[in-house]
Every structure is written in C-alpha cells, then in structure tokens.
Amino acid sequence: MTRTDLPSFGIALRILSGALIAGMYICVKAVSGAVPLGEIVFFRSLFALIPLVLFLMLQREFPKGLATKRPLDHLLRAGFGAVALFSAFAALARLNIAEAILIAQLSPLLTALAAVVFLSERLTIWRVAGLAFGFAGVVTLVWPELQLGEMGQARFFGVAFGVVSAVFSALALIMVRQLNRTENAGAIALYFVMASMIGAMLTIPWGWLLPDHWALACLVGAGLCGGLGHIAMTLSFRYAEASRLAPFEYIALFWPLIADLFIFSLPLSSTFLIAVPLVLMGSAVAALKGANAVKTSSGIKRAST
C-alpha cells in the first residue's frame, strides 16, 4: 500500500485541518490588537508543541521519530512555514478573517505553479486558468479602493502580507510533499513549530506584554488548534494527492465568514462576495483536472491487471 491509497481518509483530514486552522485564526484575531505579533507567534508555537509531542508519543516515535537524514530540507520547510505564519498573522491584524483566509487560498494555486518549477510537473492550461481566476479574485477584492485611491495603509499592507503568506505557504507545502516520502509527519510539523518559536523570540527586544487571562486563553487555543491542524494537514498529504485535496480546503472559508459576522461584527464588502467564487473557481479548475488524471491513471492500472 502506498501513501496515497486512502484518498477518503486524506480528504477527511484536510477538512478537519481547515476547521482547526480557522479556529486558530479566530483566536489570533481576538488578541491581534492587544498582543504583539512576535508574542502571538511564540505562544501559538509553544502550545502547539503539546499535541505534536503527544502525537509522536502515541505513534511511539518520540524522540526517535525526530531523527532525520534531511536536516537542510527540514530547515528550508520550517523557514518557509515560519515566514508564512508571521505574514498570515500580520495580514489578519489588518483585515477581516474571511478576507485574510480568502487571500491565503491562493496558496494551493501557487503550489501547483511551484510544483512545475521545483517538481518538474507539466504547466497545463488548467493550471494557468486556475491561477488566472485566483489572482482575478484577489484583484477584485481590492480594485475599487485602488482605483479610487482610497485604500488605507493598514489595509494595503494587510493584502500584501496575505499574498506573501500565500507564496511561502505554497513553498512550504511543496517541501511537505517531498519530505512525506521519507520523513515522519509529526517531525515535519514539530521542526516547523520550533523554527517559528525561535523566529518569534528574536522579536523580544521590540517589547512583549504580560497577557491577561482572556488573551492567554486565546493564545493557548490558537496553539492547540494550530498544532492539531498542522498534524491533520501533514497527514492528509500522505494519504491523498494535492489535486484531490484542494477543492475540500475551501469548506474552511465559511467558518471565518460566520466569525466575522457574529463574533467580531465585521461587515463583508460587496467585492468580497464577487472575489469568493473567482478564487474558488480557480482552485476547482486547477484541481479537478488533476483528479481526472488520477482517475484515468487508476483505470489504466486496473485494466492492465
């Protein structure tokens, strides 16, 4: 049995991962105005260690599961992930949760492009079309403000940080796919968390605050949701191809929509409602072709046997 023989299980893990990551975003948004960015990243990473270490212990892979012959690849993946995490939280402080996550949905599209560059996969017309739809969605989100020159500095940097996060998330996902061939899934996530903690500690000279009970509860929740979410995400790529997983990732977009409306009382812009179907259509176009290719390949294999 190969690592891609259980696509249904992989899809379920990806949906679970999306829900947990959405919970992390909600917790971070709740404290983004009161706690410095580096401190948020540190606490989120610190408490993410709990489920990650427990996961490795349940798999009887701690500490031996941390052994690796590819330390440079882990360092590269962890570095990409840390930059993506910092950028995502910086975007979240300046945008609605739904807008920040919508921009983050460019990541699967960019992963397809990165696969062409780094994994020598073919650049098909479907992937080009998917990328075009995705970027059209982001441009639609901010175009009226750009056209009228009314985009505030905070919102501009929020969108910019979101795009940076999507780029580095795509690079990190490519590394996850490569590392999953030989490395322990929990170790991949653990090294990422450790790199994020180290990066966050470098921000101490800029000033950290002592969080109150509510802020601490949110930081703990962000860490636990983030740790569990990354375990589920990493495992999902072990059991299913990226092209199968991409369409199901967008179910998670509805949770931040609910949070913006009913928890944070933030209105949704009309451009957001237009941008959503464009981004989702781009991912569906890019992913469905890959899924069809997988089905065709499986059919040929069954016929030959």
mmCIF file of C-alpha atoms in Angstrom:
data_model
loop_
_atom_site.group_PDB
_atom_site.id
_atom_site.type_symbol
_atom_site.label_atom_id
_atom_site.label_comp_id
_atom_site.label_asym_id
_atom_site.label_seq_id
_atom_site.Cartn_x
_atom_site.Cartn_y
_atom_site.Cartn_z
ATOM 1 C CA MET A 1 0.000 0.000 0.000
ATOM 2 C CA THR A 2 1.340 3.432 -0.913
ATOM 3 C CA ARG A 3 0.771 6.620 0.959
ATOM 4 C CA THR A 4 -1.921 7.730 -1.465
ATOM 5 C CA ASP A 5 -4.138 4.634 -1.233
ATOM 6 C CA LEU A 6 -6.670 6.197 1.185
ATOM 7 C CA PRO A 7 -7.972 9.364 -0.520
ATOM 8 C CA SER A 8 -11.200 9.497 1.520
ATOM 9 C CA PHE A 9 -9.229 9.492 4.749
ATOM 10 C CA GLY A 10 -6.922 12.168 3.356
ATOM 11 C CA ILE A 11 -9.903 14.340 2.403
ATOM 12 C CA ALA A 12 -11.423 13.973 5.883
ATOM 13 C CA LEU A 13 -8.133 15.008 7.458
ATOM 14 C CA ARG A 14 -7.915 18.056 5.170
ATOM 15 C CA ILE A 15 -11.445 19.180 6.123
ATOM 16 C CA LEU A 16 -10.612 18.728 9.816
ATOM 17 C CA SER A 17 -7.390 20.659 9.330
ATOM 18 C CA GLY A 18 -9.287 23.548 7.730
ATOM 19 C CA ALA A 19 -11.710 23.758 10.672
ATOM 20 C CA LEU A 20 -8.877 23.735 13.213
ATOM 21 C CA ILE A 21 -6.866 26.365 11.333
ATOM 22 C CA ALA A 22 -9.986 28.546 11.156
ATOM 23 C CA GLY A 23 -10.264 28.222 14.949
ATOM 24 C CA MET A 24 -6.641 29.316 15.233
ATOM 25 C CA TYR A 25 -7.333 32.395 13.097
ATOM 26 C CA ILE A 26 -10.326 33.328 15.263
ATOM 27 C CA CYS A 27 -8.233 33.108 18.441
ATOM 28 C CA VAL A 28 -5.421 35.157 16.911
ATOM 29 C CA LYS A 29 -7.811 37.817 15.585
ATOM 30 C CA ALA A 30 -9.282 38.196 19.059
ATOM 31 C CA VAL A 31 -5.905 39.280 20.516
ATOM 32 C CA SER A 32 -4.215 40.852 17.477
ATOM 33 C CA GLY A 33 -4.866 44.379 18.709
ATOM 34 C CA ALA A 34 -3.610 43.753 22.244
ATOM 35 C CA VAL A 35 -0.625 41.385 21.916
ATOM 36 C CA PRO A 36 2.497 41.986 19.766
ATOM 37 C CA LEU A 37 2.883 39.864 16.623
ATOM 38 C CA GLY A 38 6.045 38.079 17.718
ATOM 39 C CA GLU A 39 4.491 37.187 21.070
ATOM 40 C CA ILE A 40 1.400 35.771 19.347
ATOM 41 C CA VAL A 41 3.571 33.600 17.105
ATOM 42 C CA PHE A 42 5.620 32.423 20.108
ATOM 43 C CA PHE A 43 2.645 31.389 22.249
ATOM 44 C CA ARG A 44 0.883 29.852 19.270
ATOM 45 C CA SER A 45 4.016 27.775 18.584
ATOM 46 C CA LEU A 46 4.677 26.932 22.246
ATOM 47 C CA PHE A 47 1.238 25.469 22.892
ATOM 48 C CA ALA A 48 1.231 23.734 19.511
ATOM 49 C CA LEU A 49 4.065 21.594 20.878
ATOM 50 C CA ILE A 50 1.638 19.816 23.244
ATOM 51 C CA PRO A 51 -0.463 18.000 20.604
ATOM 52 C CA LEU A 52 2.592 17.485 18.401
ATOM 53 C CA VAL A 53 4.624 15.760 21.112
ATOM 54 C CA LEU A 54 1.593 13.715 22.235
ATOM 55 C CA PHE A 55 1.053 12.672 18.619
ATOM 56 C CA LEU A 56 4.628 11.454 18.341
ATOM 57 C CA MET A 57 4.368 9.624 21.676
ATOM 58 C CA LEU A 58 1.144 7.854 20.599
ATOM 59 C CA GLN A 59 2.933 6.811 17.420
ATOM 60 C CA ARG A 60 5.846 5.609 19.585
ATOM 61 C CA GLU A 61 8.071 7.889 17.585
ATOM 62 C CA PHE A 62 9.310 10.276 20.276
ATOM 63 C CA PRO A 63 12.140 11.039 20.395
ATOM 64 C CA LYS A 64 13.367 8.583 17.759
ATOM 65 C CA GLY A 65 10.878 9.934 15.213
ATOM 66 C CA LEU A 66 12.757 13.227 15.168
ATOM 67 C CA ALA A 67 15.829 11.622 13.629
ATOM 68 C CA THR A 68 16.373 12.694 10.048
ATOM 69 C CA LYS A 69 18.873 12.413 7.228
ATOM 70 C CA ARG A 70 17.485 15.554 5.588
ATOM 71 C CA PRO A 71 18.087 18.365 8.126
ATOM 72 C CA LEU A 72 18.557 21.020 5.433
ATOM 73 C CA ASP A 73 15.197 20.142 3.837
ATOM 74 C CA HIS A 74 13.523 20.386 7.245
ATOM 75 C CA LEU A 75 15.227 23.733 7.832
ATOM 76 C CA LEU A 76 14.022 25.022 4.478
ATOM 77 C CA ARG A 77 10.435 23.836 5.045
ATOM 78 C CA ALA A 78 10.415 25.248 8.584
ATOM 79 C CA GLY A 79 11.783 28.579 7.376
ATOM 80 C CA PHE A 80 9.151 28.869 4.645
ATOM 81 C CA GLY A 81 6.425 27.962 7.146
ATOM 82 C CA ALA A 82 7.641 30.458 9.744
ATOM 83 C CA VAL A 83 7.652 33.347 7.249
ATOM 84 C CA ALA A 84 4.172 32.305 6.085
ATOM 85 C CA LEU A 85 2.915 32.227 9.698
ATOM 86 C CA PHE A 86 4.277 35.662 10.592
ATOM 87 C CA SER A 87 2.857 37.122 7.366
ATOM 88 C CA ALA A 88 -0.538 35.477 7.859
ATOM 89 C CA PHE A 89 -0.903 36.872 11.386
ATOM 90 C CA ALA A 90 0.249 40.311 10.217
ATOM 91 C CA ALA A 91 -2.430 40.222 7.500
ATOM 92 C CA LEU A 92 -5.039 39.068 9.993
ATOM 93 C CA ALA A 93 -4.378 42.099 12.212
ATOM 94 C CA ARG A 94 -5.247 44.394 9.290
ATOM 95 C CA LEU A 95 -8.066 42.522 7.513
ATOM 96 C CA ASN A 96 -11.260 40.638 8.296
ATOM 97 C CA ILE A 97 -10.675 36.950 8.999
ATOM 98 C CA ALA A 98 -12.586 35.980 5.862
ATOM 99 C CA GLU A 99 -10.520 38.331 3.684
ATOM 100 C CA ALA A 100 -7.233 37.112 5.149
ATOM 101 C CA ILE A 101 -8.176 33.467 4.610
ATOM 102 C CA LEU A 102 -9.508 34.188 1.113
ATOM 103 C CA ILE A 103 -6.123 35.583 0.105
ATOM 104 C CA ALA A 104 -4.496 32.580 1.757
ATOM 105 C CA GLN A 105 -6.496 30.385 -0.638
ATOM 106 C CA LEU A 106 -4.051 31.458 -3.347
ATOM 107 C CA SER A 107 -1.635 29.023 -1.731
ATOM 108 C CA PRO A 108 -2.954 25.839 -3.468
ATOM 109 C CA LEU A 109 -2.866 27.649 -6.817
ATOM 110 C CA LEU A 110 0.692 28.781 -6.195
ATOM 111 C CA THR A 111 1.558 25.260 -5.038
ATOM 112 C CA ALA A 112 0.571 23.996 -8.494
ATOM 113 C CA LEU A 113 2.884 26.575 -10.065
ATOM 114 C CA ALA A 114 5.682 25.745 -7.633
ATOM 115 C CA ALA A 115 5.286 22.061 -8.490
ATOM 116 C CA VAL A 116 6.035 22.933 -12.115
ATOM 117 C CA VAL A 117 9.212 24.783 -11.124
ATOM 118 C CA PHE A 118 10.540 22.503 -8.381
ATOM 119 C CA LEU A 119 8.992 19.088 -9.131
ATOM 120 C CA SER A 120 9.122 19.301 -12.947
ATOM 121 C CA GLU A 121 5.369 18.833 -13.315
ATOM 122 C CA ARG A 122 3.681 19.989 -16.523
ATOM 123 C CA LEU A 123 2.252 23.506 -16.730
ATOM 124 C CA THR A 124 -1.166 22.688 -18.171
ATOM 125 C CA ILE A 125 -3.771 25.118 -19.455
ATOM 126 C CA TRP A 126 -5.933 24.095 -16.492
ATOM 127 C CA ARG A 127 -3.324 25.298 -14.013
ATOM 128 C CA VAL A 128 -2.833 28.537 -15.903
ATOM 129 C CA ALA A 129 -6.596 29.098 -15.903
ATOM 130 C CA GLY A 130 -6.773 28.313 -12.197
ATOM 131 C CA LEU A 131 -4.049 30.834 -11.404
ATOM 132 C CA ALA A 132 -5.763 33.461 -13.567
ATOM 133 C CA PHE A 133 -9.092 33.021 -11.740
ATOM 134 C CA GLY A 134 -7.395 33.088 -8.345
ATOM 135 C CA PHE A 135 -5.478 36.298 -8.920
ATOM 136 C CA ALA A 136 -8.530 37.858 -10.540
ATOM 137 C CA GLY A 137 -10.377 37.197 -7.292
ATOM 138 C CA VAL A 138 -7.753 38.975 -5.181
ATOM 139 C CA VAL A 139 -7.613 41.922 -7.597
ATOM 140 C CA THR A 140 -11.422 42.135 -7.480
ATOM 141 C CA LEU A 141 -11.270 42.256 -3.681
ATOM 142 C CA VAL A 142 -9.175 45.440 -3.629
ATOM 143 C CA TRP A 143 -9.710 47.026 -7.073
ATOM 144 C CA PRO A 144 -12.369 49.648 -6.150
ATOM 145 C CA GLU A 145 -10.149 51.034 -3.393
ATOM 146 C CA LEU A 146 -7.057 51.044 -5.607
ATOM 147 C CA GLN A 147 -8.969 52.737 -8.431
ATOM 148 C CA LEU A 148 -10.261 55.495 -6.175
ATOM 149 C CA GLY A 149 -7.024 55.813 -4.240
ATOM 150 C CA GLU A 150 -8.894 55.163 -1.008
ATOM 151 C CA MET A 151 -7.068 52.097 0.259
ATOM 152 C CA GLY A 152 -5.687 52.800 3.718
ATOM 153 C CA GLN A 153 -2.116 51.933 4.602
ATOM 154 C CA ALA A 154 -3.147 49.233 7.061
ATOM 155 C CA ARG A 155 -5.394 47.505 4.540
ATOM 156 C CA PHE A 156 -2.742 47.756 1.801
ATOM 157 C CA PHE A 157 -0.153 46.081 3.992
ATOM 158 C CA GLY A 158 -2.752 43.522 5.092
ATOM 159 C CA VAL A 159 -3.294 42.431 1.492
ATOM 160 C CA ALA A 160 0.467 42.486 0.815
ATOM 161 C CA PHE A 161 1.220 40.348 3.880
ATOM 162 C CA GLY A 162 -1.545 37.948 2.832
ATOM 163 C CA VAL A 163 -0.016 37.448 -0.609
ATOM 164 C CA VAL A 164 3.455 36.934 0.906
ATOM 165 C CA SER A 165 1.981 34.338 3.264
ATOM 166 C CA ALA A 166 0.328 32.510 0.344
ATOM 167 C CA VAL A 167 3.617 32.396 -1.585
ATOM 168 C CA PHE A 168 5.623 30.988 1.311
ATOM 169 C CA SER A 169 2.825 28.575 2.260
ATOM 170 C CA ALA A 170 2.971 27.180 -1.281
ATOM 171 C CA LEU A 171 6.725 26.678 -0.993
ATOM 172 C CA ALA A 172 6.249 25.013 2.404
ATOM 173 C CA LEU A 173 3.586 22.654 1.001
ATOM 174 C CA ILE A 174 5.931 21.592 -1.789
ATOM 175 C CA MET A 175 8.546 20.740 0.838
ATOM 176 C CA VAL A 176 5.946 18.856 2.903
ATOM 177 C CA ARG A 177 5.061 16.734 -0.119
ATOM 178 C CA GLN A 178 8.730 15.901 -0.690
ATOM 179 C CA LEU A 179 9.520 15.231 2.971
ATOM 180 C CA ASN A 180 6.468 12.985 3.408
ATOM 181 C CA ARG A 181 8.130 10.415 1.147
ATOM 182 C CA THR A 182 10.741 9.607 3.794
ATOM 183 C CA GLU A 183 10.107 11.643 6.951
ATOM 184 C CA ASN A 184 7.787 11.372 9.938
ATOM 185 C CA ALA A 185 4.706 13.601 9.634
ATOM 186 C CA GLY A 186 4.858 14.721 13.264
ATOM 187 C CA ALA A 187 8.539 15.579 12.958
ATOM 188 C CA ILE A 188 7.841 17.779 9.927
ATOM 189 C CA ALA A 189 5.307 19.790 11.928
ATOM 190 C CA LEU A 190 7.487 19.850 15.066
ATOM 191 C CA TYR A 191 10.515 21.297 13.325
ATOM 192 C CA PHE A 192 8.274 23.971 11.793
ATOM 193 C CA VAL A 193 6.933 24.935 15.228
ATOM 194 C CA MET A 194 10.443 25.106 16.682
ATOM 195 C CA ALA A 195 11.615 27.370 13.854
ATOM 196 C CA SER A 196 8.621 29.650 14.420
ATOM 197 C CA MET A 197 9.387 29.852 18.152
ATOM 198 C CA ILE A 198 13.000 30.798 17.500
ATOM 199 C CA GLY A 199 11.944 33.438 14.994
ATOM 200 C CA ALA A 200 9.377 34.823 17.428
ATOM 201 C CA MET A 201 11.907 35.074 20.263
ATOM 202 C CA LEU A 202 14.028 37.352 18.100
ATOM 203 C CA THR A 203 11.251 39.964 18.461
ATOM 204 C CA ILE A 204 11.569 40.214 22.275
ATOM 205 C CA PRO A 205 13.674 43.421 22.070
ATOM 206 C CA TRP A 206 10.685 45.138 20.398
ATOM 207 C CA GLY A 207 8.653 44.601 23.556
ATOM 208 C CA TRP A 208 6.325 41.865 24.798
ATOM 209 C CA LEU A 209 3.368 42.221 27.141
ATOM 210 C CA LEU A 210 2.042 40.132 30.021
ATOM 211 C CA PRO A 211 -1.279 38.777 28.634
ATOM 212 C CA ASP A 212 -4.387 38.829 30.803
ATOM 213 C CA HIS A 213 -6.475 35.698 31.373
ATOM 214 C CA TRP A 214 -8.638 36.205 28.278
ATOM 215 C CA ALA A 215 -5.679 36.863 25.997
ATOM 216 C CA LEU A 216 -3.810 33.881 27.426
ATOM 217 C CA ALA A 217 -6.820 31.627 26.812
ATOM 218 C CA CYS A 218 -6.933 32.785 23.183
ATOM 219 C CA LEU A 219 -3.187 32.222 22.750
ATOM 220 C CA VAL A 220 -3.472 28.718 24.198
ATOM 221 C CA GLY A 221 -6.437 27.990 21.928
ATOM 222 C CA ALA A 222 -4.514 29.261 18.908
ATOM 223 C CA GLY A 223 -1.612 26.974 19.743
ATOM 224 C CA LEU A 224 -3.704 23.859 20.297
ATOM 225 C CA CYS A 225 -5.797 24.428 17.160
ATOM 226 C CA GLY A 226 -2.701 25.228 15.131
ATOM 227 C CA GLY A 227 -0.786 22.158 16.306
ATOM 228 C CA LEU A 228 -3.673 19.771 15.684
ATOM 229 C CA GLY A 229 -4.444 21.462 12.374
ATOM 230 C CA HIS A 230 -0.927 21.045 11.061
ATOM 231 C CA ILE A 231 -0.818 17.381 12.088
ATOM 232 C CA ALA A 232 -4.045 16.762 10.176
ATOM 233 C CA MET A 233 -2.816 18.763 7.179
ATOM 234 C CA THR A 234 0.536 16.977 7.027
ATOM 235 C CA LEU A 235 -1.111 13.551 7.278
ATOM 236 C CA SER A 236 -3.662 14.429 4.598
ATOM 237 C CA PHE A 237 -0.886 14.844 2.033
ATOM 238 C CA ARG A 238 0.357 11.386 2.952
ATOM 239 C CA TYR A 239 -2.933 9.707 2.044
ATOM 240 C CA ALA A 240 -4.205 11.783 -0.893
ATOM 241 C CA GLU A 241 -2.825 13.712 -3.830
ATOM 242 C CA ALA A 242 -2.776 17.510 -3.576
ATOM 243 C CA SER A 243 -5.124 17.786 -6.559
ATOM 244 C CA ARG A 244 -7.758 15.732 -4.724
ATOM 245 C CA LEU A 245 -7.463 17.764 -1.542
ATOM 246 C CA ALA A 246 -7.609 21.303 -2.939
ATOM 247 C CA PRO A 247 -11.409 21.579 -3.514
ATOM 248 C CA PHE A 248 -12.201 20.447 0.048
ATOM 249 C CA GLU A 249 -9.896 23.017 1.595
ATOM 250 C CA TYR A 250 -12.371 25.787 0.844
ATOM 251 C CA ILE A 251 -15.025 24.433 3.178
ATOM 252 C CA ALA A 252 -12.988 26.159 5.896
ATOM 253 C CA LEU A 253 -13.777 29.548 4.336
ATOM 254 C CA PHE A 254 -17.305 29.503 5.754
ATOM 255 C CA TRP A 255 -16.161 29.391 9.403
ATOM 256 C CA PRO A 256 -14.370 32.772 9.311
ATOM 257 C CA LEU A 257 -17.375 34.248 7.481
ATOM 258 C CA ILE A 258 -19.555 33.287 10.447
ATOM 259 C CA ALA A 259 -16.932 34.575 12.900
ATOM 260 C CA ASP A 260 -16.657 37.965 11.172
ATOM 261 C CA LEU A 261 -20.410 38.456 11.172
ATOM 262 C CA PHE A 262 -21.414 37.096 14.572
ATOM 263 C CA ILE A 263 -18.287 37.263 16.772
ATOM 264 C CA PHE A 264 -16.422 40.348 15.543
ATOM 265 C CA SER A 265 -19.422 42.154 13.960
ATOM 266 C CA LEU A 266 -17.393 42.988 10.842
ATOM 267 C CA PRO A 267 -19.296 43.662 7.604
ATOM 268 C CA LEU A 268 -18.465 41.886 4.347
ATOM 269 C CA SER A 269 -17.809 44.039 1.304
ATOM 270 C CA SER A 270 -19.604 43.502 -1.994
ATOM 271 C CA THR A 271 -16.241 42.929 -3.687
ATOM 272 C CA PHE A 272 -15.552 40.070 -1.281
ATOM 273 C CA LEU A 273 -18.734 38.322 -2.405
ATOM 274 C CA ILE A 274 -17.556 38.614 -6.025
ATOM 275 C CA ALA A 275 -13.991 37.553 -5.222
ATOM 276 C CA VAL A 276 -15.000 34.341 -3.432
ATOM 277 C CA PRO A 277 -16.410 32.486 -6.470
ATOM 278 C CA LEU A 278 -13.461 33.594 -8.610
ATOM 279 C CA VAL A 279 -10.899 32.190 -6.176
ATOM 280 C CA LEU A 280 -12.904 29.004 -5.609
ATOM 281 C CA MET A 281 -13.400 28.539 -9.348
ATOM 282 C CA GLY A 282 -9.677 28.892 -9.917
ATOM 283 C CA SER A 283 -8.900 26.194 -7.380
ATOM 284 C CA ALA A 284 -11.599 23.891 -8.741
ATOM 285 C CA VAL A 285 -10.333 24.263 -12.326
ATOM 286 C CA ALA A 286 -6.760 23.553 -11.285
ATOM 287 C CA ALA A 287 -7.697 20.647 -9.016
ATOM 288 C CA LEU A 288 -10.380 18.798 -10.980
ATOM 289 C CA LYS A 289 -8.090 18.218 -13.940
ATOM 290 C CA GLY A 290 -5.580 16.641 -11.575
ATOM 291 C CA ALA A 291 -8.279 14.459 -10.060
ATOM 292 C CA ASN A 292 -9.371 13.308 -13.516
ATOM 293 C CA ALA A 293 -5.789 12.451 -14.317
ATOM 294 C CA VAL A 294 -5.552 10.350 -11.163
ATOM 295 C CA LYS A 295 -8.778 8.510 -12.067
ATOM 296 C CA THR A 296 -7.556 7.853 -15.598
ATOM 297 C CA SER A 297 -4.254 6.537 -14.334
ATOM 298 C CA SER A 298 -6.024 4.246 -11.851
ATOM 299 C CA GLY A 299 -8.335 2.953 -14.561
ATOM 300 C CA ILE A 300 -5.423 2.098 -16.840
ATOM 301 C CA LYS A 301 -3.680 0.309 -13.995
ATOM 302 C CA ARG A 302 -6.772 -1.800 -13.206
ATOM 303 C CA ALA A 303 -7.259 -2.660 -16.858
ATOM 304 C CA SER A 304 -3.654 -3.801 -17.209
ATOM 305 C CA THR A 305 -4.032 -6.153 -14.261
#
